[in-house]
Every structure is written in C-alpha cells, then in structure tokens.
Short mmCIF file of C-alpha atoms in Angstrom, two decimals:
data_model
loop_
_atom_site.label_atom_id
_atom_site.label_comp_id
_atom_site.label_asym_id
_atom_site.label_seq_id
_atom_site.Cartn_x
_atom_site.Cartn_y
_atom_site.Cartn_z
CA UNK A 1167 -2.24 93.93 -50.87
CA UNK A 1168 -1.58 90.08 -51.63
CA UNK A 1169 2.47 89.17 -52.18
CA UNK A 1170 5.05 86.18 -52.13
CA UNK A 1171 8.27 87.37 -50.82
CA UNK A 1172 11.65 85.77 -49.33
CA UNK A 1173 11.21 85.46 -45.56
CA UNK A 1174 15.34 85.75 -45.20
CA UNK A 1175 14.98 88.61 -47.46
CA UNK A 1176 12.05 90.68 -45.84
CA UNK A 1177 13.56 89.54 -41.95
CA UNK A 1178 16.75 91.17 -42.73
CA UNK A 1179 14.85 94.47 -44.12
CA UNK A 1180 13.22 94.65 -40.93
CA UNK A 1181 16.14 94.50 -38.44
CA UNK A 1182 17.89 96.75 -40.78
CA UNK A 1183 15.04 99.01 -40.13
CA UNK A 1184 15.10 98.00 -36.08
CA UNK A 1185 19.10 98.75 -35.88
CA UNK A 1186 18.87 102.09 -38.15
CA UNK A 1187 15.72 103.71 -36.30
CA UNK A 1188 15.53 104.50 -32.21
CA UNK A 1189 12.85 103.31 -30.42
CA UNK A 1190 12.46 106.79 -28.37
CA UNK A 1191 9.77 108.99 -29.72
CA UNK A 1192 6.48 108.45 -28.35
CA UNK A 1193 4.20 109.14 -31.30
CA UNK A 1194 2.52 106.26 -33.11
CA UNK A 1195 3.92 107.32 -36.55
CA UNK A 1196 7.82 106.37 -35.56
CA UNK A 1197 6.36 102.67 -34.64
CA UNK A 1198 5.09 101.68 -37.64
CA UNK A 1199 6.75 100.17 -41.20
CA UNK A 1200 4.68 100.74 -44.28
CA UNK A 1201 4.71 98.06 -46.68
CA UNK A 1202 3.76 99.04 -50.20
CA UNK A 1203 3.63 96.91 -52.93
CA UNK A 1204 3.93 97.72 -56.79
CA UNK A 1205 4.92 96.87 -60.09
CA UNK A 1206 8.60 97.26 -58.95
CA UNK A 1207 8.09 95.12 -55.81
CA UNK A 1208 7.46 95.30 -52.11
CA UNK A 1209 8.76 98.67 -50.37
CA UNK A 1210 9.30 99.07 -46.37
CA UNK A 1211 9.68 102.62 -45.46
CA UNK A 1212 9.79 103.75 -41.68
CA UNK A 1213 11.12 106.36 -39.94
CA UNK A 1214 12.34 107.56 -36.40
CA UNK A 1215 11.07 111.29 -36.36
CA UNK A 1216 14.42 112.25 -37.69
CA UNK A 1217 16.03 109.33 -39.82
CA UNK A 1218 13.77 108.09 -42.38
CA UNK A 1219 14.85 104.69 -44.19
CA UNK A 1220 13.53 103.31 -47.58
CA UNK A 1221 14.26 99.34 -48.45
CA UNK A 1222 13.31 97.36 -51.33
CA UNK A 1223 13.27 93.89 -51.58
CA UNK A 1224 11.91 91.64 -54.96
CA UNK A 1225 8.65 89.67 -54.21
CA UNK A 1226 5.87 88.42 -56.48
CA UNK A 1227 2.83 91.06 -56.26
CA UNK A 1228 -0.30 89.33 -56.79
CA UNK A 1229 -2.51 92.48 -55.96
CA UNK A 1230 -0.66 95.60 -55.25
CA UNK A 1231 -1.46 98.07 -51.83
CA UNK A 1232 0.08 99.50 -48.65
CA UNK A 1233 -0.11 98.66 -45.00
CA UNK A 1234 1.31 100.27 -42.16
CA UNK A 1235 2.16 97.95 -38.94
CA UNK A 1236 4.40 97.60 -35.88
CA UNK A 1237 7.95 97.51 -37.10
CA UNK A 1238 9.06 95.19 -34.35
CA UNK A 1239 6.32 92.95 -34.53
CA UNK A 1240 6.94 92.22 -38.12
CA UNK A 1241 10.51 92.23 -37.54
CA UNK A 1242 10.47 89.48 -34.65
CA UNK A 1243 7.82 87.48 -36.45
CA UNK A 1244 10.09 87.31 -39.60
CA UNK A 1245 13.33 86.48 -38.00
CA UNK A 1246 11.44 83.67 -36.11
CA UNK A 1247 10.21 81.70 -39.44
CA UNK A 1248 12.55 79.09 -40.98
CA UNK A 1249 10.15 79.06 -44.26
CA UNK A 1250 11.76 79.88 -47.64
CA UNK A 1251 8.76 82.31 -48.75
CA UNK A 1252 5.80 83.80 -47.02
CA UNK A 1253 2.52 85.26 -48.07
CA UNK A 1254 1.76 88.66 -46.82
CA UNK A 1255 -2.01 89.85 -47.63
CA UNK A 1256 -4.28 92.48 -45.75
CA UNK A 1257 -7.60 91.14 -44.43
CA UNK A 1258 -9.78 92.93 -42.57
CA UNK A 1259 -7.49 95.47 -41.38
CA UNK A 1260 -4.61 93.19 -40.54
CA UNK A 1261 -1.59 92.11 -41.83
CA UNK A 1262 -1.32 88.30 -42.69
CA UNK A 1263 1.64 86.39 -42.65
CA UNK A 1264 1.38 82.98 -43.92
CA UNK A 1265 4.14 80.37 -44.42
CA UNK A 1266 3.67 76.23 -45.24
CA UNK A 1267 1.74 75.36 -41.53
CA UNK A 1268 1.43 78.85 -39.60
CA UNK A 1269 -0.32 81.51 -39.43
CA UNK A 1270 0.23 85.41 -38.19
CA UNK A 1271 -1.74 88.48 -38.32
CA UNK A 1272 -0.51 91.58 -37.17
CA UNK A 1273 -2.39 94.69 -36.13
CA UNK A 1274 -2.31 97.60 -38.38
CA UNK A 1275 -1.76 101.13 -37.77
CA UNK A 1276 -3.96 103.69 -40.14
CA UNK A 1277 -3.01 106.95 -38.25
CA UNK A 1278 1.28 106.08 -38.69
CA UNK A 1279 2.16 106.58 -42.42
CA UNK A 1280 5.86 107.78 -42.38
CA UNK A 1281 6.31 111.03 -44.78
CA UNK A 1282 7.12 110.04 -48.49
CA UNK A 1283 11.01 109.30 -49.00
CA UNK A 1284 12.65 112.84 -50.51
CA UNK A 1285 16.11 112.06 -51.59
CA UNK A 1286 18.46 115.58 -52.18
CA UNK A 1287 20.47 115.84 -55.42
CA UNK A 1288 22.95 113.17 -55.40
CA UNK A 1289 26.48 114.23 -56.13
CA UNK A 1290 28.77 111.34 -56.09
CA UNK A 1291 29.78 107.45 -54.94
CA UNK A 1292 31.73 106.14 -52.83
CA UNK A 1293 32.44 102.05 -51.53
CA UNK A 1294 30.41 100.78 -48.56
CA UNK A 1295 34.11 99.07 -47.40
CA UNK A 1296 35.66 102.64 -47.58
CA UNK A 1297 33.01 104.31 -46.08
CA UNK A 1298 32.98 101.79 -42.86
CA UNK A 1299 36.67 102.04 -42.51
CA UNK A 1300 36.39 106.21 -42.39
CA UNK A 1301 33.39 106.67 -40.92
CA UNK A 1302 32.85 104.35 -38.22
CA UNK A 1303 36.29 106.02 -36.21
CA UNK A 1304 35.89 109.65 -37.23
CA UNK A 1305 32.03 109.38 -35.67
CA UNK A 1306 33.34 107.68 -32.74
CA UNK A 1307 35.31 111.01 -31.90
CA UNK A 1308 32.38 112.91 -32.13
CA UNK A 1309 30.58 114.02 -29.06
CA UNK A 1310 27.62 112.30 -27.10
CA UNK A 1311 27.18 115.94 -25.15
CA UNK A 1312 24.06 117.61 -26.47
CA UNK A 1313 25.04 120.77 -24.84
CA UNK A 1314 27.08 121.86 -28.16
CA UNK A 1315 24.93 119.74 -30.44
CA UNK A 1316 27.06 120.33 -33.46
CA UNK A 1317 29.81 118.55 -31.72
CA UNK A 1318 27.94 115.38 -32.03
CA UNK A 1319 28.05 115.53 -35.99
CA UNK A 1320 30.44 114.07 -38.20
CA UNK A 1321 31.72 116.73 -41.24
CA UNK A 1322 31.12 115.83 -44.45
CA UNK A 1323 32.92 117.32 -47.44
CA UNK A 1324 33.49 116.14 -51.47
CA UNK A 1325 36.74 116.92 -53.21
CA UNK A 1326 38.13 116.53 -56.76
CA UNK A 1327 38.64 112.77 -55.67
CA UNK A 1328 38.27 112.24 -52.20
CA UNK A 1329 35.48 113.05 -49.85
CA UNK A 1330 36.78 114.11 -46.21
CA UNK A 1331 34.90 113.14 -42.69
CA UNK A 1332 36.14 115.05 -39.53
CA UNK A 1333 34.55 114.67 -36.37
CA UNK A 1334 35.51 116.48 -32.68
CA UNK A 1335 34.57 116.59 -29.41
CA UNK A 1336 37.17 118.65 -28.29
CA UNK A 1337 39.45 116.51 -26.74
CA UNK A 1338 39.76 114.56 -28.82
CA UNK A 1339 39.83 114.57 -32.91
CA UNK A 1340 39.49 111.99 -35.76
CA UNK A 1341 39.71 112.72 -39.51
CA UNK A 1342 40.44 110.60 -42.66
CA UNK A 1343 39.84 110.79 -46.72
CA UNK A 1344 38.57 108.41 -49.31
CA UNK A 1345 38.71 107.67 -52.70
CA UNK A 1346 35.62 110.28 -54.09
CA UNK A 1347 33.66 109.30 -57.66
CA UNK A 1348 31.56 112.87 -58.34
CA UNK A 1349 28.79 112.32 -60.60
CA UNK A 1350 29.25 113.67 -64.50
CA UNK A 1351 27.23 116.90 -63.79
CA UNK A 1352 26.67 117.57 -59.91
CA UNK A 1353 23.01 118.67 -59.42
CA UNK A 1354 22.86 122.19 -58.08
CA UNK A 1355 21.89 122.60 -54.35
CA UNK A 1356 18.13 123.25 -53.89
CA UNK A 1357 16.53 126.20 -52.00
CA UNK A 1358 16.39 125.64 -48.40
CA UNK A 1359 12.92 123.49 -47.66
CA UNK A 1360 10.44 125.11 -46.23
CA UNK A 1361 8.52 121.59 -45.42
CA UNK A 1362 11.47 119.81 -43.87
CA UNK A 1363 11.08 115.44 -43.65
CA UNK A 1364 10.84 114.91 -40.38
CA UNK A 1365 11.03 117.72 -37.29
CA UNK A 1366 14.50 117.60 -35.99
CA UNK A 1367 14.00 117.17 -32.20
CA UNK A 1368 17.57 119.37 -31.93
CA UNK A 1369 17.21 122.96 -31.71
CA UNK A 1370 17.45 125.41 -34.45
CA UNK A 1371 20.09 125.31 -37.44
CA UNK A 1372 21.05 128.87 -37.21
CA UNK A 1373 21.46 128.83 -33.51
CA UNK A 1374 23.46 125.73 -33.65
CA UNK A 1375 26.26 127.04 -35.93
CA UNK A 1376 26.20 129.86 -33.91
CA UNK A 1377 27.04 127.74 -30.59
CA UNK A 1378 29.53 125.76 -33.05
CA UNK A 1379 31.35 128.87 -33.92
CA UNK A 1380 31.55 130.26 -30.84
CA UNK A 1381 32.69 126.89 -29.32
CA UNK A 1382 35.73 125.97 -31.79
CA UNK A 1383 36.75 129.44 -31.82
CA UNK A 1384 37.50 128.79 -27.71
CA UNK A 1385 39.89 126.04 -28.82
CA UNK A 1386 43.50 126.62 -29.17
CA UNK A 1387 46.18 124.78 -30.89
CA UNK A 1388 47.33 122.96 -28.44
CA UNK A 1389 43.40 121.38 -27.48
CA UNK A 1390 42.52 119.76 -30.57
CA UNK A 1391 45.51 119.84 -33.68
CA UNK A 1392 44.48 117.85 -36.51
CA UNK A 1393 46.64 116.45 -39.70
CA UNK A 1394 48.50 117.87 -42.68
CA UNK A 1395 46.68 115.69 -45.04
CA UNK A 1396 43.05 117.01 -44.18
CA UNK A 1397 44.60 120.73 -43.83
CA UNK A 1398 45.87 120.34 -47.72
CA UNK A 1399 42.00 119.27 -48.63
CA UNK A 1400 39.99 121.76 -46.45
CA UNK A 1401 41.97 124.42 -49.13
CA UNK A 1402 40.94 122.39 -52.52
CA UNK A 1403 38.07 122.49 -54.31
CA UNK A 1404 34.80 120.76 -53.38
CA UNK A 1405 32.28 118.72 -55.49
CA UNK A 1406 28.26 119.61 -53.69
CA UNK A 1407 28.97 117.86 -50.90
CA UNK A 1408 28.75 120.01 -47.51
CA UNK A 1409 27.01 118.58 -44.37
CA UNK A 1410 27.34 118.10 -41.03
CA UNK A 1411 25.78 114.38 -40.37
CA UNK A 1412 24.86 112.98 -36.98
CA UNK A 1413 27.43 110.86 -35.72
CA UNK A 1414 25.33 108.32 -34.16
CA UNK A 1415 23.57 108.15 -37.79
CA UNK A 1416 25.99 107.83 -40.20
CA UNK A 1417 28.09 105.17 -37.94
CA UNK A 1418 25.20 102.81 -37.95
CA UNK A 1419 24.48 103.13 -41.67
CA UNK A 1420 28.50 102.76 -42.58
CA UNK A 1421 28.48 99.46 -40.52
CA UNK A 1422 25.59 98.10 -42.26
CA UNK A 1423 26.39 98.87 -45.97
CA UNK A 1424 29.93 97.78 -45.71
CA UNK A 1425 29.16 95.15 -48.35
CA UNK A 1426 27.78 97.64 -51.16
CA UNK A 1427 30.07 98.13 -53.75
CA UNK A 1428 28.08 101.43 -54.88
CA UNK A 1429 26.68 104.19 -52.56
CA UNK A 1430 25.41 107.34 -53.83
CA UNK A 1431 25.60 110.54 -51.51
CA UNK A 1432 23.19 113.17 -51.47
CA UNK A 1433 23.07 116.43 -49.73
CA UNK A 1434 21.74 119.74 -49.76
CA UNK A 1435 21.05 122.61 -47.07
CA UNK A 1436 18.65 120.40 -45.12
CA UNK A 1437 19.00 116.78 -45.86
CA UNK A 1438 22.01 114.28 -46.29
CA UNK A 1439 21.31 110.85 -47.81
CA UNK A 1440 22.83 107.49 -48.95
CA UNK A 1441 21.04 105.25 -51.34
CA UNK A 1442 22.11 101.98 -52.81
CA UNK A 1443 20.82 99.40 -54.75
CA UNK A 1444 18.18 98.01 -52.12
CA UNK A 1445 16.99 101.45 -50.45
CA UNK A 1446 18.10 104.71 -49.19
CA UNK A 1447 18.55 106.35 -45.55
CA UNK A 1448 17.98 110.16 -44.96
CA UNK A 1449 18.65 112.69 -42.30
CA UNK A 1450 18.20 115.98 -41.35
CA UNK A 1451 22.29 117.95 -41.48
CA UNK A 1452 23.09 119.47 -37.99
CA UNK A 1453 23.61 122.83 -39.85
CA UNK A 1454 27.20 124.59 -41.78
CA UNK A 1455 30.60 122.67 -40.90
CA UNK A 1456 32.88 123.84 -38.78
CA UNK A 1457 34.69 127.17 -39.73
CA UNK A 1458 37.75 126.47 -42.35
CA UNK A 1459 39.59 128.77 -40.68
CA UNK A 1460 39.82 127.91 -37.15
CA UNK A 1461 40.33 124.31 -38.67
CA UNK A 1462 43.28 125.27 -40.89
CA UNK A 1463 45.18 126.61 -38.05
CA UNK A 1464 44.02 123.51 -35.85
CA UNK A 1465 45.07 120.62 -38.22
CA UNK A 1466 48.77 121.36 -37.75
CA UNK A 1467 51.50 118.30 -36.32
CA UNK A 1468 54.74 118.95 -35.21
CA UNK A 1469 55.95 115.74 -33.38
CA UNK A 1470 59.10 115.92 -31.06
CA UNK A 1471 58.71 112.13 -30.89
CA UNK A 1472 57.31 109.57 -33.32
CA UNK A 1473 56.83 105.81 -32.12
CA UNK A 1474 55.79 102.63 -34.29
CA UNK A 1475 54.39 99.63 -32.90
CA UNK A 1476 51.31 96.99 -33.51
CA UNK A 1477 47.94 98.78 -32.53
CA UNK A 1478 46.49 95.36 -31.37
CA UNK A 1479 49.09 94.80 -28.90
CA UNK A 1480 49.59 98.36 -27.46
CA UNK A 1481 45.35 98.52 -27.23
CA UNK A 1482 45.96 94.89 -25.32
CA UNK A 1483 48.48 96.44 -23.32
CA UNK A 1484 46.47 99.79 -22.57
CA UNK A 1485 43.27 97.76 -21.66
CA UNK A 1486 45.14 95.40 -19.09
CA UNK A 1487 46.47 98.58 -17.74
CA UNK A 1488 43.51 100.98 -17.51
CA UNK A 1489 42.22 98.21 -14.20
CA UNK A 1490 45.29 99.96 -12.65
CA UNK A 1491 44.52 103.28 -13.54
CA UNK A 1492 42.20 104.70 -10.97
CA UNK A 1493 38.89 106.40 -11.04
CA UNK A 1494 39.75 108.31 -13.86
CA UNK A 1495 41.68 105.80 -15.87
CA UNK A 1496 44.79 107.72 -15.99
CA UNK A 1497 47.27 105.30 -18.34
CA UNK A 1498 51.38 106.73 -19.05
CA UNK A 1499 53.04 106.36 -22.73
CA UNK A 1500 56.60 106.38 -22.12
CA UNK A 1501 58.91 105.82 -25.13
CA UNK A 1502 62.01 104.30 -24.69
CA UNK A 1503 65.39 102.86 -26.24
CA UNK A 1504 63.69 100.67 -28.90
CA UNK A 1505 60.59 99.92 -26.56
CA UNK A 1506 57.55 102.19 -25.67
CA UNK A 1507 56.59 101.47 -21.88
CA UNK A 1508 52.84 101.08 -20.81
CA UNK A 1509 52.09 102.59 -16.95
CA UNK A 1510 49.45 102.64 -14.70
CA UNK A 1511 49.73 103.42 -10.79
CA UNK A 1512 47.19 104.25 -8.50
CA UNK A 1513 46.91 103.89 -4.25
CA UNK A 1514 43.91 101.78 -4.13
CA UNK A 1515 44.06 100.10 -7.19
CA UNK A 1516 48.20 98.95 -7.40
CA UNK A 1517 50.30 99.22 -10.47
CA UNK A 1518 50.79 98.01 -13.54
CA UNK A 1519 54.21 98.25 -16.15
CA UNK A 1520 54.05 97.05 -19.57
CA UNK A 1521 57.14 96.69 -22.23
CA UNK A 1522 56.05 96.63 -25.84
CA UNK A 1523 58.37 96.01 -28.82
CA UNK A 1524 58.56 99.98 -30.35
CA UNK A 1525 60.65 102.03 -32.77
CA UNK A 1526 61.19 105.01 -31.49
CA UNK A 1527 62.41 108.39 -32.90
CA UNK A 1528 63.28 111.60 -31.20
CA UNK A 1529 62.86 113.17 -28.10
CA UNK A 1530 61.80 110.26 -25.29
CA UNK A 1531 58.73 112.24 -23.66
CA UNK A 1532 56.07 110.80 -20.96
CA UNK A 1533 52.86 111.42 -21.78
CA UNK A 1534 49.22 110.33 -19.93
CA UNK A 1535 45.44 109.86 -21.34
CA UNK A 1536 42.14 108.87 -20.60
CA UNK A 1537 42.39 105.18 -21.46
CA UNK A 1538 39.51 104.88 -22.96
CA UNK A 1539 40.37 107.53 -25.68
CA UNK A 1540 43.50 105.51 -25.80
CA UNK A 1541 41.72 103.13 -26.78
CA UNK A 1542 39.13 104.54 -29.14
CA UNK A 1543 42.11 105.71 -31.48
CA UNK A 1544 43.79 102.13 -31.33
CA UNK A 1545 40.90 100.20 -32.16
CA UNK A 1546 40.19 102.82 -35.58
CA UNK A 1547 43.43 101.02 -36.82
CA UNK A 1548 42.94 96.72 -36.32
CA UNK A 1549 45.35 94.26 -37.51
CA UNK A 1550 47.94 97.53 -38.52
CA UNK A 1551 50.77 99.21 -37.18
CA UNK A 1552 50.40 101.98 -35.63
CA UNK A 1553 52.33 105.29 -35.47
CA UNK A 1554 52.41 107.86 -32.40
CA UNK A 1555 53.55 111.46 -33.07
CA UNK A 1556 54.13 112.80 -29.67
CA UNK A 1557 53.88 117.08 -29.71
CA UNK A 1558 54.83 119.57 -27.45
CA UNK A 1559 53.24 120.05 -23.98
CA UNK A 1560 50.11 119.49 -23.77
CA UNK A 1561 49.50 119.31 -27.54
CA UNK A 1562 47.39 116.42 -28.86
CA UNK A 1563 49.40 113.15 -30.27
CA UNK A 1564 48.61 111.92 -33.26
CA UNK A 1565 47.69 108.02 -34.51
CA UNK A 1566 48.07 106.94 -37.76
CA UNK A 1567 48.41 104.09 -39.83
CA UNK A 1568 49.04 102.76 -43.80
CA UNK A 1569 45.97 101.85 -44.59
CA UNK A 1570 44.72 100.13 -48.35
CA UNK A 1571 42.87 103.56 -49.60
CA UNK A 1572 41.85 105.33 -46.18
CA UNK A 1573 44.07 108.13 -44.95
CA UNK A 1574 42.96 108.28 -41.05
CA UNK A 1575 44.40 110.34 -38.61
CA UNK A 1576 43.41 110.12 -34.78
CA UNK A 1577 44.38 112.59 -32.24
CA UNK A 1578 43.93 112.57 -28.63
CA UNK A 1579 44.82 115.47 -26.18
CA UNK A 1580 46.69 114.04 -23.01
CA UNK A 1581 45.99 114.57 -19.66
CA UNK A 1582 47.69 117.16 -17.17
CA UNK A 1583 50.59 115.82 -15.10
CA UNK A 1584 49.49 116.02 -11.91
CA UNK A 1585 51.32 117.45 -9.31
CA UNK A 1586 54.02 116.19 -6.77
CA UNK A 1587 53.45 116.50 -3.24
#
C-alpha cells in the first residue's frame, strides 16, 4: 500500500474512530484500524466488538493494499503533525508515515482485521442538526443500569414523515419527533442473521424483551407518563424503521454528524446503521421496542399547573441550589403569583431560595426532584423557554419547548414528600 492523503483529513478520521469505539474489550481485533486503499480512495474501518465504524477519506493511491494497526497510535501520531499531506506506505510489515522532515512507523497487527462493513436495507434520511437536537436528550434519559438492559436503549421508529426516538429509565422519560424523508421504495426487512457483525457482549435478544416486557408492564401511570404528540404517532403508520439502539451509541454518533446535511438510516431485525457521505456506523439493536400498549396508556398529560420561564435561568437557578440540597439533592419547584420559586433546605448543608420571573397557570402546587434530573431535562432545551406541566400527585411533570422542527417532550417523576416530624 503506497498513498498521499490530507493529514487534517485522516487525523480527524481517526479520533472520530477513538470517540465512536470503547477502549474495553481485551482482544487484539477491537485495537486495530484497517486501512485499505483502492480505486475509490483510502478506507479506515475499526470496530469495538459491538459498534463497527466505516470512514472514507480522498487520497492519491499510488499502489493500492490494506494494513491493520493500533488505532490510537495512528490517531495520536496524526493529530500531532502540522504537515499538509503525508505519505502512508507498508514496509516490511509496518506502517510508514512520512511528512516533509519526519519519519513514523507503526507496528502492524495481522491477527486484528475487523469483520467486513454489512450495512441493513436503508429506509430513509434524516438531518445530522435534527438528529443531534432529538437524540442527544432522549438517550440521555435512557438508563446506565445493565440490570434491565433494554432500558439503556433509545427507541427508534419511522412514520409517514417523522421518525420518533423515546428513551426511559423509569423515572424518568424523554421523547421527541423529526422531520422523516422515507426512501421511494423501502427495502423489505431481511431474515434474521444467522452470522451476526460483531458478538453483542449483552445477553440474549429474546430474553431481553422478555425482561423489557415484564419491566414496563410494572410501571403505572403515574411512574413514567409520556406526551400526546408521541401517543398520536405510536398509532400511525410506520415506514421499516423499528429498533431499539444503544443509548450510549447513538448519542455519540448524533453529536458527531451534526454537520451532515444527509444521513441515511438503516435497520433490520439485527442491525441499525447510519451512513453519510464519508462512512457509516453500525450496531447490533437491543431487541423489539417497548410494548405499544403499555406506552399508549403511559404517554398521557393532564397538568393541574403549567409554568413558562427561560430554561437557562431556571437550570442556573436549580444548579446553585442543588449545593443546598443534601445527600440526595432534593431541590422544591414552587409556582407562584407570576414567579416560580426555587428551594433547597437541608441541616448540614443550609438553605437556599430562589425567585425566577414565571407565568404561571392553574393550580399553585409544590413539587421536589432529583436535581440532577432537573437538570438533565433543562439542559435538552438551551437558549429556549421552557414550559412545566405540573400533574397530579406523584405523576411525572412534563418539559417542553417550541423548538425550529423538533417536537421534544421531557418528563421527570418527582420525589416523595417526606414526612413531618
């Protein structure tokens, strides 16, 4: 292999690769990057065990071939040059880096070729903008728990023109829509494979939706509610889009390709994809979505109380408060006359008050959450104005905001009041 490429170019390839892929499996396979040059150009595919990732970047191929070397040694070594183009050629079983006075050659690996990249059947596009504004909150509600690992995905799911994302950990629940561009003819969903990518490291699909199942259909309406507008889609048509995608995964990819005017989405039973113009990333699904059912009756809001103010300044507010919260970070919402009142008491740690500008509508209740779920559904809305709908009891309160083409819709389930002595 003997190519010219752009070191800016092939040093951001390689910390996209470093930022998508863990560093936690122990086999040599998941270390390595294999750089293949063709006709087309030069090719960097690596993978984690689980997430495999597929870049291309343009270079001049003087002699086409493959390689396979450390991933972070080629990474560091790129992002350390200040060279406009480097040479990259194999000789005698290393890789060769050469740019205008320096020299590096990098070990390679010849038992740690990644699996070839399978993409599913694409089905439609979406905006990398739209998919960072939806994607990045809804996975943040997901759980980190692998007890129920299902929890920990994010729910995927194409519509006539809008492709939903809904992720719980039950406590807590996020969900938005955005604008949806199915393909002309949606490919057909494949037979599940029998040779999967990569070995998930999870346990089984089958007994996973089980545990799913079993686990939402312990929640009641007044643990996780969700919103009116993702209750109207879960009953519409879909367009081959049906996966449940690792939080952690898809949150990562949406903050990286937030500059892509085009992604493509793929799925099928096994596998969920986005490719773009410049490489693809693929994953194995956690298994089915979370019954429509039990969802249905969840995503329900009946607000006794609805309050408007800026997010910024109430998450301001909440944050300055949650050092007076105690070890559990116990912070009060109090609506009042034209005002919505920020509290925080606790013996050891003091108090704190807080008066924010508010409109207010309804029934002035007192409600108390986990601050930093407080603050996890203020920070999915920046630079807007936020809206609190405030249920009964111990029902979950809603946060949403206008956003450009988003709908996203935030709930958090408050904390018991704690009783008097």
């Amino acid at each position: 292999m003997d190519v010219t490429a752009s070191v800016s170019r092939l040093a951001a390839a390689a910390s996209f690769l470093l930022r998508m892929l863990t560093g936690r499996s122990l086999q040599p396979s998941h270390a390595g990057v294999l750089l293949r040059a063709d006709d087309a150009g030069l090719h960097l595919v690596a993978t984690d065990g689980e997430v495999v990732v597929h870049l291309h970047t343009p270079a001049t191929v003087h002699t086409p071939g493959e390689v396979v070397v450390p991933r972070r040694a080629v990474a560091d070594t790129l992002t350390s040059l200040d060279a406009a183009d480097a040479r990259l050629t194999v000789q005698g079983g290393r890789l060769s880096i050469r740019v205008p006075g320096a020299r590096f050659a990098l070990p390679s690996l010849p038992d740690a070729t990644p699996p070839p990249v399978h993409l599913p059947p694409a089905h439609g596009t979406v905006t990398g903008d739209d998919l960072r504004t939806a994607a990045v909150p809804v996975a943040g509600a997901a759980s980190r728990e692998h007890a129920l690992p299902l929890f920990t995905g994010v729910r995927l799911r194409a519509h006539t023109t809008t492709l939903s994302l809904l992720a719980t950990d039950r406590f807590r629940l996020a969900a938005a829509a955005i604008p949806w561009h199915p393909t002309a003819t949606p490919a057909p969903l494949r037979p599940p494979s029998t040779t999967p990518l990569a070995t998930p490291t999870t346990e089984p699909t089958a007994h996973k939706a089980a545990t799913a199942r079993a686990a939402v259909d312990a929640l009641t309406p007044t643990t996780v509610p969700a919103t009116e507008t993702v209750a109207r889609e879960t009953a519409t048509g879909r367009a081959g889009v049906e996966a449940l995608v690792p939080a952690a995964v898809l949150a990562r990819a949406a903050q990286h390709l937030s500059r892509e005017e085009t992604i493509h989405v793929h799925a099928d039973d096994d596998l969920f994809a986005l490719s773009w113009d410049g490489g693809s990333i693929t994953t194995p699904t956690l298994g089915t979505g979370y019954p429509d059912a039990q969802m249905s009756r969840l995503l329900d809001i009946s607000a006794i109380c609805t309050v408007e103010t800026d997010a910024d300044t109430l998450a301001q507010a909440v944050d300055r408060a949650t050092a007076y919260g105690g070890p559990h970070g116990r912070v009060t919402l109090q609506p009042i006359e034209g005002a919505l009142l920020v509290h925080a008491d606790d013996p050891l740690t003091g108090e704190s008050e807080q008066t924010l500008k508010a409109t207010t509508d309804g029934t002035h209740v007192v409600r108390s959450f986990q601050a930093r779920l407080l603050l996890d559904a203020l920070r999915a809305f920046p630079h807007h104005p936020v809206r609190l709908q405030f249920q009964p009891d111990l029902r979950a309160t809603a946060f949403t905001a206008s956003l450009p083409t988003t709908t996203l819709n935030y709930l958090v389930v408050p904390l018991r009041t704690p009783p008097t002595t």
